[in-house]
Structures are given as C-alpha cells and as structure tokens.
Amino acid sequence: MSVFSNCLVSRREVLRAGTALAVTTLMLKPSPSFATPASEYRISPGRARAALKGENGPATGVWAYDGRIPGPELRLRQGVPARIVVENRLEEDTTVHWHGIRLPNAMDGVPGLTQPPIKPGESFVYEFTPPDAGTFWYHPHADSLQQLGRGLAGALIVEEADPVPVDRDLLWVLTDWRLDADAQIAPGFGNRMEAAMSGRVGNTVTLNGTVPGTQGVRAGERVRLRLVNTSLARIMALRFDGHRPVVVATDGQPCDPHEPDGGRLLLGPAMRIDLIIDMQGDPGSRHAVVDDFYDELAYELTTFAYADDAPLRKNPLDAPFRLPANPLPQPDLGDAERLDLALQGGMMSGMGGNMMGGGMMQGMGGMTHGRATWSINGTSMTGDGHAGMPPLMTLAQGRSQLVTMRNETAWWHPMHLHGFSFRVLKRNGAAVPHSLWADTVLLAPRDTVELAFVADNPGDWMLHCHITDHQTAGLMTVLRVGDAKDKT
Ligand code: C2O
Ligand code: CU
C-alpha cells in the first residue's frame, strides 16, 4: 500500500489499514473492523520484552498480556456471552478488571472482594455478557502500581450490531512510562511523596506500545478514533491541529455528537473517548496532535501524515455521527437516594496538580506519614482493596442514586466506579451538556460534580481514583448495592 509506506507503523497496522482501505474504496462499506469479534479468549500475563522505543531502540523489560504491549485487542459482540480465560504466568497474584463493563460482581476482578486472587500458574475463567457496545479496557487489580505500571493493560472493544459508517476504525492505546537511561522501567513504585501529589507521571508516552511516529491518513476519509488512556497517572489534553474531531462517546457510552470545548480533549487515566474525524487536510500535508495538559511540558504525541493520493471523496461522508444507544437504565431524579462523597487529603500545594511529579518534588516538605494520604468521607482504603473492609454505604438495589462528589484537594482525580455507567449531570453547579455518561469522571482541584445512576447491579463495587498512587494511598472505597452479601 503506497498510501502508508511512508509511515512508521508496524507491519500489522499496515496490513490492517491496507485491508480496510481496499474494502472501503471499493464498496464504501461501513466500519470495517480489524480484529474479528470472538466470544472466547485466553490471555496470559507474564514477563516479556517490548520495543517501546521503536524497533531500533533497546528492548524494555515489561509485564505484558501474551507478551504484547498493549495487550491483545479483545473484540466482543454486544449481548453475546463471552468467556475469557486468564492464565497467570507472573510470579505474583493477579486478577483482571474489565474496566467499564457492566457485569456480574463476581466477574469484576477485585481480589479479596469479588474473587480470590489468581495465583501464579493458576487460571480464572471470566464469563459475562457485555450489555453495552463501546470502547473499554482491561487491567489487573492486584499490585496495581507495578502490574499496570509495568505494562499490563489492553483494549476491550464491544462492537455495535449496527455501527456508524466510517472508512476506518482506529484504536490508540496511550500509555505513559517512566523509563531510565537504558529504557528500562524505573524502580520506585509507591513513592509516598508522589502519592501525595500528582502520582507517578513518567517521561515516555507510547501509542499502541511504541513511541509514536506518524499516523497515516488519507484526505477525505472518515475515521473513528478510539482513545484509551492506560497510564498510571498521566492526564492528557489532546489537540488535533487543523482538524475538528467530534466526540461521539465517552467511556464507551454514546453521547450527543459534539466538538470539544476549545478543541481540547481531556483524557485522564482510565478514560476513553471515541471520536469521528473527517480528514479534511490536503494530500501530502502533516498536522500535529499535541498533548499540553502539563503547563510546561507540551509535546507532540503524533502527527497525521496525509498520503499524496487524491481525496477519497470530495465532501465529507454524508452519514450520521450518532452511535446507537446502549440499554442504560435512566435514573429517576425525582425518586433518588442522595449520596455525598468528599475527596480529601494530599499535599496542599496550591499548585493545582498541574505540574510534574518528578521534577518539583525536591525541597517540598510536609509530607504526611503513614500509608493513607487520601480519604473519601474520612475513610481510607489502601493497597488494592482487601477482604473485610466494610462498605462505606449500602445502596438500595434498583434505586436511582444522585451522587455529589466534591474534590476538596488541590489535585486532579479521575474517579472510577466499578460496575456502572453514570450520567454526568453537573459540574460546579452548571449543567453538563451533550448527555454524557461515564465510568470515570475527571475532577479538577476543588471541582464538584453531580452524577446519577441506577443501582441495579447487586454486589460490592469499588470506587476509587484511577491515578494509581492515589488509589493505593487511600482514595478508594466500596459501595454495596443490595443486601450484605453472604460470603460463604
Ligand atoms: Cu480501571 Cu478499579 O479500575
Ligand atoms: Cu486521584
């Protein structure tokens, strides 16, 4: 494919892209998908080496699913039962959490809370039927700082029965790493100073497992771009120079198609955004994709590199942007239980967290001692969650819940609730437009958000910050839905 021959993409991507373009130029068929959906998978976390710095760079020792960074892209079908066998080839316990999927509590992958940990050499079979189509991901929920920070993460795509028509369906798994001079993963996970600040923000961002080169595109094509941030701590704010991406889903859930405020997309750890982009640049042109979340550390994530070929079509594809709705229960705000959650703790730097964890720590004293640096309503669950921690609250099964979450800290927090997607209703008193749903909501320092969901799924569900250092240092709790489980 001459279109992509000038681009730094892997052979597999070239093949995929080539196939897709061949299909679409001939038939203009909607949404080709590359990995075929299946209902059975087997994945094995273990040690591996990965070319994070590119084929010519030094290989990095990582922990990976099936030896791949990111882990294999799992594609499931909406409403079709899935069976995923996880075989632990690590030297320590693990589990897998299917982030954002509304599934039975016993399949949620929290060791000690929803299942026994998977011991080295042992397997666990996850079985669930994904009710929602969308962009999700999977990662361990044991020794989270190391297991996620050393590379265990992958995308989980649930395909719509009837997808919106696009020429290509692209996936960018974005991952931040802290590498040393030899391109090896730097030690020092769980640094308490960092845990009280912005967490372990690294120095190298990979796109689908390698430092990004360019993304080949063709003038006139319509692309669905699925963004997944699997970083331990790095928040991203992406801008697409010369393009007008339209957000069609957040955390896998369809929203009213809209252009982001100021063209800037905020993507905290664990968050996903589905975009539709009409490639309106000129053949042969190049356009930067920039991440400028941390004030002085803007960098070019990648570049759209247009092929020289004539535009695929003259005018943008005349087809709808709106994704088919998922079967989410609509909360009834007139009959809702109210829940107030206050996020507390951390270093009161007043710097808003909008700075790097690494560079500015020296000389900042006043760190609190002990493991719990953060808390939710005055309680701190630490580590990866443990059996026996009482739930913070019990919610009536089937009732609508109206949640007010206040960030009383000086830091950003992407707050994730297991087992549910929630409506994001208000931020700092103002209605949030575009009918947004999420499973991870990003709070700026001092933000207050209002969320709502129906507590229709019984069990003990984690609620925690997805900046992993914050989670393991106390910004975590459990909400129980329904009667106390009898854990026999
Ligand atoms: Cu993706 Cu408990 O997390
Ligand atoms: Cu946090």
CSV table of N, CA and C in Angstrom, one decimal, residues 105 108 113-114 337-341 376-377 379 381 389-396 401-405 415-420 422 451 453 455 457-464 476-485:
chain,number,residue,atom,x,y,z
A,105,ASN,N,-21.0,-9.0,39.6
A,105,ASN,CA,-20.0,-8.6,40.6
A,105,ASN,C,-18.9,-9.7,40.7
A,108,ASP,N,-15.9,-9.1,38.4
A,108,ASP,CA,-15.3,-7.7,38.4
A,108,ASP,C,-13.8,-7.7,38.6
A,113,LEU,N,-12.3,-9.1,47.2
A,113,LEU,CA,-13.6,-8.5,47.3
A,113,LEU,C,-14.6,-9.3,46.4
A,114,THR,N,-14.2,-9.6,45.2
A,114,THR,CA,-15.2,-10.2,44.3
A,114,THR,C,-14.7,-11.6,43.8
A,337,GLU,N,-32.0,8.3,45.9
A,337,GLU,CA,-31.3,8.4,47.1
A,337,GLU,C,-30.1,9.3,46.9
A,338,ARG,N,-29.7,10.1,47.9
A,338,ARG,CA,-28.6,11.0,47.8
A,338,ARG,C,-27.4,10.5,48.4
A,339,LEU,N,-26.3,10.8,47.8
A,339,LEU,CA,-25.0,10.3,48.3
A,339,LEU,C,-24.0,11.4,48.2
A,340,ASP,N,-23.4,11.7,49.3
A,340,ASP,CA,-22.4,12.8,49.2
A,340,ASP,C,-21.0,12.2,49.5
A,341,LEU,N,-20.1,12.5,48.5
A,341,LEU,CA,-18.7,11.9,48.7
A,341,LEU,C,-17.7,13.1,48.6
A,376,ILE,N,-11.8,9.2,51.5
A,376,ILE,CA,-13.1,9.5,51.0
A,376,ILE,C,-14.1,9.5,52.2
A,377,ASN,N,-14.7,10.6,52.4
A,377,ASN,CA,-15.5,10.8,53.6
A,377,ASN,C,-14.8,10.4,54.9
A,379,THR,N,-12.6,8.1,55.3
A,379,THR,CA,-12.1,6.7,55.5
A,379,THR,C,-11.1,6.5,54.3
A,381,MET,N,-9.2,3.4,52.2
A,381,MET,CA,-8.9,2.0,51.9
A,381,MET,C,-7.7,2.1,51.1
A,389,MET,N,-13.0,-5.2,54.4
A,389,MET,CA,-13.3,-3.7,54.6
A,389,MET,C,-14.8,-3.5,54.5
A,390,PRO,N,-15.4,-2.9,55.5
A,390,PRO,CA,-16.8,-2.7,55.3
A,390,PRO,C,-17.1,-1.6,54.3
A,391,PRO,N,-18.2,-1.8,53.6
A,391,PRO,CA,-18.6,-0.8,52.6
A,391,PRO,C,-18.9,0.6,53.2
A,392,LEU,N,-18.6,1.6,52.5
A,392,LEU,CA,-18.8,3.0,53.0
A,392,LEU,C,-20.3,3.2,53.2
A,393,MET,N,-21.1,2.7,52.2
A,393,MET,CA,-22.5,2.9,52.2
A,393,MET,C,-23.2,1.7,51.6
A,394,THR,N,-24.4,1.5,51.9
A,394,THR,CA,-25.2,0.4,51.2
A,394,THR,C,-26.3,1.1,50.5
A,395,LEU,N,-26.4,0.8,49.2
A,395,LEU,CA,-27.4,1.5,48.3
A,395,LEU,C,-28.6,0.5,48.1
A,396,ALA,N,-29.8,1.0,48.1
A,396,ALA,CA,-30.9,0.1,47.8
A,396,ALA,C,-30.9,-0.3,46.4
A,401,GLN,N,-29.6,6.8,42.2
A,401,GLN,CA,-28.7,7.4,43.1
A,401,GLN,C,-28.2,8.7,42.5
A,402,LEU,N,-28.3,9.8,43.3
A,402,LEU,CA,-27.8,11.1,42.9
A,402,LEU,C,-26.6,11.4,43.8
A,403,VAL,N,-25.5,11.4,43.1
A,403,VAL,CA,-24.2,11.5,43.8
A,403,VAL,C,-23.6,12.9,43.7
A,404,THR,N,-23.3,13.5,44.8
A,404,THR,CA,-22.5,14.8,44.7
A,404,THR,C,-21.1,14.4,45.2
A,405,MET,N,-20.1,14.7,44.3
A,405,MET,CA,-18.7,14.4,44.6
A,405,MET,C,-18.0,15.7,44.7
A,415,MET,N,-12.1,9.8,38.9
A,415,MET,CA,-12.8,8.9,39.8
A,415,MET,C,-13.6,7.8,39.1
A,416,HIS,N,-13.3,6.6,39.4
A,416,HIS,CA,-13.9,5.5,38.7
A,416,HIS,C,-14.8,4.6,39.6
A,417,LEU,N,-16.0,4.4,39.2
A,417,LEU,CA,-16.9,3.5,39.8
A,417,LEU,C,-17.0,2.2,39.1
A,418,HIS,N,-16.8,1.1,39.7
A,418,HIS,CA,-16.9,-0.2,39.1
A,418,HIS,C,-18.4,-0.6,38.9
A,419,GLY,N,-18.7,-1.3,37.8
A,419,GLY,CA,-20.0,-2.0,37.7
A,419,GLY,C,-21.1,-1.1,37.1
A,420,PHE,N,-20.9,0.2,37.0
A,420,PHE,CA,-22.0,1.1,36.5
A,420,PHE,C,-21.4,2.1,35.5
A,422,PHE,N,-22.5,6.1,34.8
A,422,PHE,CA,-23.3,7.1,35.4
A,422,PHE,C,-23.5,8.3,34.5
A,451,LEU,N,-23.6,13.4,39.7
A,451,LEU,CA,-23.7,12.2,38.9
A,451,LEU,C,-24.9,11.4,39.3
A,453,PHE,N,-27.0,7.5,38.7
A,453,PHE,CA,-27.1,6.1,38.1
A,453,PHE,C,-28.1,5.3,38.8
A,455,ALA,N,-28.9,1.9,40.8
A,455,ALA,CA,-28.1,0.9,41.5
A,455,ALA,C,-28.8,-0.5,41.2
A,457,ASN,N,-27.4,-3.2,40.0
A,457,ASN,CA,-26.4,-4.3,39.9
A,457,ASN,C,-25.9,-4.7,41.3
A,458,PRO,N,-26.4,-5.8,41.9
A,458,PRO,CA,-26.0,-6.0,43.3
A,458,PRO,C,-24.6,-6.4,43.5
A,459,GLY,N,-24.0,-6.1,44.6
A,459,GLY,CA,-22.6,-6.5,44.9
A,459,GLY,C,-21.9,-5.4,45.6
A,460,ASP,N,-20.6,-5.7,45.9
A,460,ASP,CA,-19.7,-4.8,46.4
A,460,ASP,C,-18.8,-4.2,45.3
A,461,TRP,N,-18.9,-2.9,45.1
A,461,TRP,CA,-18.3,-2.2,44.0
A,461,TRP,C,-17.3,-1.2,44.5
A,462,MET,N,-16.1,-1.3,43.8
A,462,MET,CA,-15.1,-0.3,44.2
A,462,MET,C,-15.4,1.1,43.6
A,463,LEU,N,-15.0,2.1,44.3
A,463,LEU,CA,-15.0,3.4,43.8
A,463,LEU,C,-13.6,4.0,44.2
A,464,HIS,N,-12.9,4.4,43.2
A,464,HIS,CA,-11.5,4.9,43.5
A,464,HIS,C,-11.0,5.8,42.4
A,476,MET,N,-10.0,5.5,47.9
A,476,MET,CA,-10.7,4.3,47.4
A,476,MET,C,-11.7,3.9,48.5
A,477,THR,N,-12.8,3.4,48.0
A,477,THR,CA,-13.8,2.9,49.0
A,477,THR,C,-14.6,1.8,48.3
A,478,VAL,N,-15.6,1.3,49.0
A,478,VAL,CA,-16.5,0.3,48.4
A,478,VAL,C,-17.9,0.7,48.7
A,479,LEU,N,-18.8,0.7,47.6
A,479,LEU,CA,-20.2,0.9,47.8
A,479,LEU,C,-20.9,-0.5,47.6
A,480,ARG,N,-21.8,-0.8,48.6
A,480,ARG,CA,-22.5,-2.0,48.5
A,480,ARG,C,-23.9,-1.8,47.9
A,481,VAL,N,-24.3,-2.6,46.9
A,481,VAL,CA,-25.6,-2.5,46.4
A,481,VAL,C,-26.4,-3.7,46.8
A,482,GLY,N,-27.5,-3.5,47.4
A,482,GLY,CA,-28.4,-4.6,47.8
A,482,GLY,C,-27.9,-5.1,49.2
A,483,ASP,N,-28.5,-6.2,49.6
A,483,ASP,CA,-28.2,-6.8,50.9
A,483,ASP,C,-26.8,-7.2,51.1
A,484,ALA,N,-26.3,-7.2,52.3
A,484,ALA,CA,-25.0,-7.6,52.6
A,484,ALA,C,-24.8,-9.0,51.9
A,485,LYS,N,-23.8,-9.1,51.2
A,485,LYS,CA,-23.5,-10.4,50.5
A,485,LYS,C,-23.2,-11.4,51.6
